[in-house]
C-alpha positions as a LaTeX table, in Angstrom:
\begin{tabular}{lrrr}
\hline
Residue & $x$ (\AA) & $y$ (\AA) & $z$ (\AA) \\
\hline
Met1 & $-5.28$ & $-0.78$ & 18.63 \\
Ala2 & $-3.80$ & $-2.38$ & 15.54 \\
Asn3 & $-0.30$ & $-1.12$ & 14.89 \\
Ala4 & 0.96 & $-3.52$ & 12.24 \\
Ile5 & $-0.05$ & $-4.26$ & 8.68 \\
Gly6 & 0.67 & $-7.34$ & 6.63 \\
Met7 & 0.09 & $-8.14$ & 2.99 \\
Ile8 & 0.43 & $-11.22$ & 0.87 \\
Glu9 & 0.06 & $-11.47$ & $-2.90$ \\
Phe10 & $-0.91$ & $-14.61$ & $-4.82$ \\
Thr11 & $-0.97$ & $-15.63$ & $-8.49$ \\
Ser12 & $-4.21$ & $-17.56$ & $-7.90$ \\
Ile13 & $-7.48$ & $-15.93$ & $-6.87$ \\
Ala14 & $-8.87$ & $-19.21$ & $-5.55$ \\
Arg15 & $-5.78$ & $-19.93$ & $-3.43$ \\
Gly16 & $-5.73$ & $-16.31$ & $-2.25$ \\
Met17 & $-9.29$ & $-16.52$ & $-0.94$ \\
Tyr18 & $-8.62$ & $-19.84$ & 0.75 \\
Val19 & $-5.43$ & $-18.59$ & 2.41 \\
Ala20 & $-7.00$ & $-15.27$ & 3.50 \\
Asp21 & $-9.67$ & $-17.29$ & 5.32 \\
Gln22 & $-7.05$ & $-19.44$ & 7.03 \\
Met23 & $-4.99$ & $-16.38$ & 8.01 \\
Val24 & $-7.84$ & $-14.70$ & 9.89 \\
Lys25 & $-8.86$ & $-17.97$ & 11.53 \\
Ala26 & $-5.31$ & $-18.58$ & 12.78 \\
Ser27 & $-4.60$ & $-15.19$ & 14.37 \\
Ser28 & $-6.44$ & $-12.28$ & 15.91 \\
Val29 & $-6.21$ & $-10.00$ & 12.87 \\
Glu30 & $-8.70$ & $-8.07$ & 10.77 \\
Ile31 & $-8.90$ & $-7.81$ & 7.01 \\
Val32 & $-8.22$ & $-4.36$ & 5.56 \\
Thr33 & $-8.90$ & $-5.64$ & 2.06 \\
Ala34 & $-8.94$ & $-9.00$ & 0.34 \\
Ser35 & $-9.66$ & $-8.94$ & $-3.37$ \\
Ser36 & $-8.57$ & $-9.84$ & $-6.85$ \\
Ala37 & $-6.09$ & $-7.57$ & $-8.58$ \\
Cys38 & $-4.86$ & $-7.31$ & $-12.15$ \\
Pro39 & $-3.58$ & $-9.37$ & $-13.86$ \\
Gly40 & $-5.43$ & $-12.28$ & $-12.27$ \\
Lys41 & $-3.78$ & $-11.98$ & $-8.86$ \\
Tyr42 & $-5.22$ & $-11.83$ & $-5.35$ \\
Ile43 & $-4.07$ & $-9.65$ & $-2.45$ \\
Ala44 & $-4.91$ & $-9.93$ & 1.22 \\
Ile45 & $-4.07$ & $-7.10$ & 3.60 \\
Ile46 & $-4.53$ & $-7.56$ & 7.33 \\
His47 & $-3.86$ & $-5.54$ & 10.45 \\
Gly48 & $-3.54$ & $-6.19$ & 14.17 \\
Asp49 & $-0.87$ & $-6.51$ & 16.79 \\
Val50 & 2.62 & $-7.17$ & 15.46 \\
Asp51 & 2.84 & $-10.78$ & 16.69 \\
Ala52 & $-0.61$ & $-11.65$ & 15.31 \\
Val53 & 0.17 & $-10.09$ & 11.92 \\
Glu54 & 3.54 & $-11.85$ & 11.71 \\
Asn55 & 1.92 & $-15.18$ & 12.60 \\
Ser56 & $-0.91$ & $-14.70$ & 10.12 \\
Ile57 & 1.42 & $-13.74$ & 7.26 \\
Gly58 & 3.69 & $-16.69$ & 8.11 \\
Ile59 & 0.75 & $-19.06$ & 7.82 \\
Gly60 & $-0.28$ & $-17.37$ & 4.57 \\
Val61 & 3.16 & $-17.80$ & 3.05 \\
Glu62 & 3.23 & $-21.45$ & 4.09 \\
Leu63 & $-0.22$ & $-22.18$ & 2.63 \\
Ala64 & 0.32 & $-20.16$ & $-0.56$ \\
Asp65 & 2.47 & $-22.94$ & $-1.99$ \\
Asp66 & 3.42 & $-22.28$ & $-5.63$ \\
Phe67 & 0.96 & $-19.37$ & $-5.83$ \\
Tyr68 & 3.06 & $-17.08$ & $-3.61$ \\
Val69 & 4.30 & $-13.80$ & $-5.11$ \\
Asp70 & 5.38 & $-11.57$ & $-2.22$ \\
Ser71 & 4.54 & $-10.56$ & 1.34 \\
Ile72 & 5.31 & $-7.81$ & 3.81 \\
Val73 & 4.86 & $-7.02$ & 7.49 \\
Ile74 & 5.23 & $-3.45$ & 8.70 \\
Pro75 & 5.21 & $-3.03$ & 12.48 \\
Asn76 & 4.16 & 0.42 & 13.74 \\
Val77 & 2.69 & 1.36 & 10.37 \\
His78 & 1.79 & 5.01 & 9.82 \\
Pro79 & $-1.94$ & 5.48 & 10.60 \\
Gly80 & $-2.49$ & 7.30 & 7.29 \\
Ile81 & $-1.95$ & 4.04 & 5.39 \\
Phe82 & $-5.31$ & 2.44 & 6.27 \\
Pro83 & $-7.66$ & 5.18 & 5.02 \\
Ala84 & $-5.51$ & 5.64 & 1.90 \\
Ile85 & $-5.93$ & 1.96 & 0.98 \\
Ser86 & $-9.70$ & 2.23 & 1.27 \\
Gly87 & $-9.74$ & 5.54 & $-0.61$ \\
Ala88 & $-11.39$ & 7.26 & 2.33 \\
Thr89 & $-9.09$ & 10.24 & 2.60 \\
Met90 & $-9.06$ & 13.70 & 1.15 \\
Pro91 & $-7.00$ & 16.20 & 3.06 \\
Glu92 & $-8.65$ & 19.55 & 3.74 \\
Arg93 & $-5.87$ & 21.35 & 1.93 \\
Ile94 & $-3.96$ & 20.07 & $-1.08$ \\
Gln95 & $-0.54$ & 21.62 & $-1.46$ \\
Ala96 & 2.14 & 19.98 & $-3.58$ \\
Ile97 & 1.31 & 16.47 & $-4.77$ \\
Gly98 & 3.64 & 13.49 & $-4.93$ \\
Ile99 & 2.86 & 10.41 & $-7.01$ \\
Ile100 & 4.97 & 7.27 & $-6.88$ \\
Glu101 & 4.21 & 4.25 & $-9.05$ \\
Ser102 & 5.45 & 0.69 & $-8.60$ \\
Phe103 & 5.27 & $-2.58$ & $-10.51$ \\
Ala104 & 4.05 & $-4.34$ & $-7.32$ \\
Ala105 & 1.54 & $-3.67$ & $-4.57$ \\
Pro106 & 3.65 & $-4.73$ & $-1.55$ \\
Ala107 & 6.44 & $-2.34$ & $-2.55$ \\
Ile108 & 4.08 & 0.63 & $-2.69$ \\
Ile109 & 2.76 & $-0.08$ & 0.82 \\
Ile110 & 6.33 & $-0.09$ & 2.18 \\
Ala111 & 7.17 & 3.06 & 0.22 \\
Ala112 & 4.00 & 4.85 & 1.36 \\
Asp113 & 4.76 & 4.06 & 5.00 \\
Ala114 & 8.30 & 5.43 & 4.64 \\
Ile115 & 7.07 & 8.52 & 2.79 \\
Leu116 & 4.51 & 9.40 & 5.48 \\
Lys117 & 7.09 & 8.89 & 8.23 \\
Glu118 & 9.70 & 11.06 & 6.47 \\
Ala119 & 7.97 & 14.45 & 6.75 \\
Val120 & 4.68 & 16.18 & 7.55 \\
Leu121 & 2.62 & 14.69 & 4.73 \\
Glu122 & $-0.92$ & 13.46 & 4.22 \\
Ala123 & $-2.00$ & 10.43 & 2.23 \\
Ile124 & $-4.56$ & 10.86 & $-0.51$ \\
Glu125 & $-4.79$ & 7.40 & $-2.05$ \\
Ile126 & $-3.06$ & 4.06 & $-2.41$ \\
Arg127 & $-4.25$ & 2.16 & $-5.49$ \\
Leu128 & $-3.35$ & $-1.52$ & $-5.56$ \\
Gly129 & $-3.43$ & $-3.28$ & $-8.91$ \\
Asn130 & $-7.09$ & $-3.07$ & $-9.92$ \\
Gly131 & $-7.61$ & $-1.69$ & $-13.40$ \\
Ile132 & $-3.96$ & $-0.68$ & $-13.78$ \\
Gly133 & $-2.30$ & $-3.87$ & $-14.96$ \\
Gly134 & $-1.15$ & $-5.03$ & $-11.53$ \\
Lys135 & 0.84 & $-1.88$ & $-10.84$ \\
Ala136 & 0.29 & 0.22 & $-7.71$ \\
Tyr137 & 0.62 & 3.89 & $-6.87$ \\
Phe138 & 0.52 & 6.26 & $-3.93$ \\
Val139 & $-0.62$ & 9.89 & $-4.04$ \\
Phe140 & 0.19 & 12.24 & $-1.16$ \\
Thr141 & 0.34 & 15.94 & $-0.32$ \\
Gly142 & 2.27 & 18.44 & 1.78 \\
Asp143 & 4.47 & 21.43 & 1.22 \\
Val144 & 6.91 & 21.13 & $-1.67$ \\
Ser145 & 10.00 & 20.41 & 0.45 \\
Ala146 & 8.16 & 17.75 & 2.48 \\
Val147 & 6.83 & 16.08 & $-0.69$ \\
Lys148 & 10.34 & 16.00 & $-2.17$ \\
Ala149 & 11.81 & 14.56 & 1.05 \\
Gly150 & 9.10 & 11.92 & 1.24 \\
Met151 & 9.55 & 11.09 & $-2.43$ \\
Glu152 & 13.27 & 10.44 & $-1.92$ \\
Ser153 & 12.43 & 7.88 & 0.78 \\
Gly154 & 9.83 & 6.17 & $-1.40$ \\
Gln155 & 12.09 & 6.12 & $-4.44$ \\
Ala156 & 14.93 & 4.57 & $-2.46$ \\
Ile157 & 12.71 & 1.66 & $-1.43$ \\
Thr158 & 11.17 & 1.00 & $-4.85$ \\
Val159 & 14.48 & 1.40 & $-6.69$ \\
Glu160 & 16.19 & $-1.01$ & $-4.27$ \\
Lys161 & 13.51 & $-3.58$ & $-5.04$ \\
Gly162 & 13.77 & $-2.89$ & $-8.78$ \\
Leu163 & 10.08 & $-1.96$ & $-8.90$ \\
Leu164 & 9.94 & 1.81 & $-9.49$ \\
Val165 & 7.90 & 2.70 & $-12.59$ \\
Asn166 & 7.96 & 6.48 & $-12.15$ \\
Ser167 & 7.52 & 9.28 & $-9.63$ \\
Glu168 & 6.44 & 12.87 & $-10.04$ \\
Val169 & 6.11 & 15.98 & $-7.86$ \\
Ile170 & 3.52 & 18.59 & $-8.80$ \\
Pro171 & 4.46 & 21.74 & $-6.86$ \\
Ser172 & 1.25 & 23.68 & $-7.55$ \\
Pro173 & $-1.53$ & 21.39 & $-8.81$ \\
Ser174 & $-4.46$ & 22.79 & $-10.77$ \\
Glu175 & $-7.82$ & 22.86 & $-9.01$ \\
Leu176 & $-9.15$ & 20.92 & $-12.00$ \\
Leu177 & $-6.74$ & 18.08 & $-11.23$ \\
Ile178 & $-7.47$ & 18.20 & $-7.50$ \\
Glu179 & $-11.19$ & 17.68 & $-8.21$ \\
His180 & $-10.34$ & 14.35 & $-9.88$ \\
Leu181 & $-7.85$ & 12.88 & $-7.42$ \\
Leu182 & $-10.30$ & 10.35 & $-6.00$ \\
\hline
\end{tabular}
């Protein structure tokens, strides 16, 4: 089972596609997503065993050349990250909602992992750059105290990187809002 995730961001869509192809050919990893993102960037997210992900991202960074923006590798990533990236999650029960917004996609993946590991929380969605000017955000749910604890972890990461746009906690979301979360 894949227990690591890696991501690399490029300023060139063409280079991003080329490098994503080379990354999966070089290591035993699978693509979670590989697509263009606003504004004219490309992101490739892979998963697999830690060594394979580290090797693949290393090759990606090397081949990215001047088109490299950022990259991450998270060993033992929280399993809620994968369905949230694909937008395939909707918890049975929505309690309080936390929303954290970042200027960069890699930072939100790291923050989301930390948030989900901080308390008993469920991922709703991770949105990475498309249609939102290259920003990224993570929406999650749990009881109010868990959402606040998770938010503190996520804020610490995005503030440290200088990439926090905003974060909000909605203690008792309206059913009308819940209907439009995904």
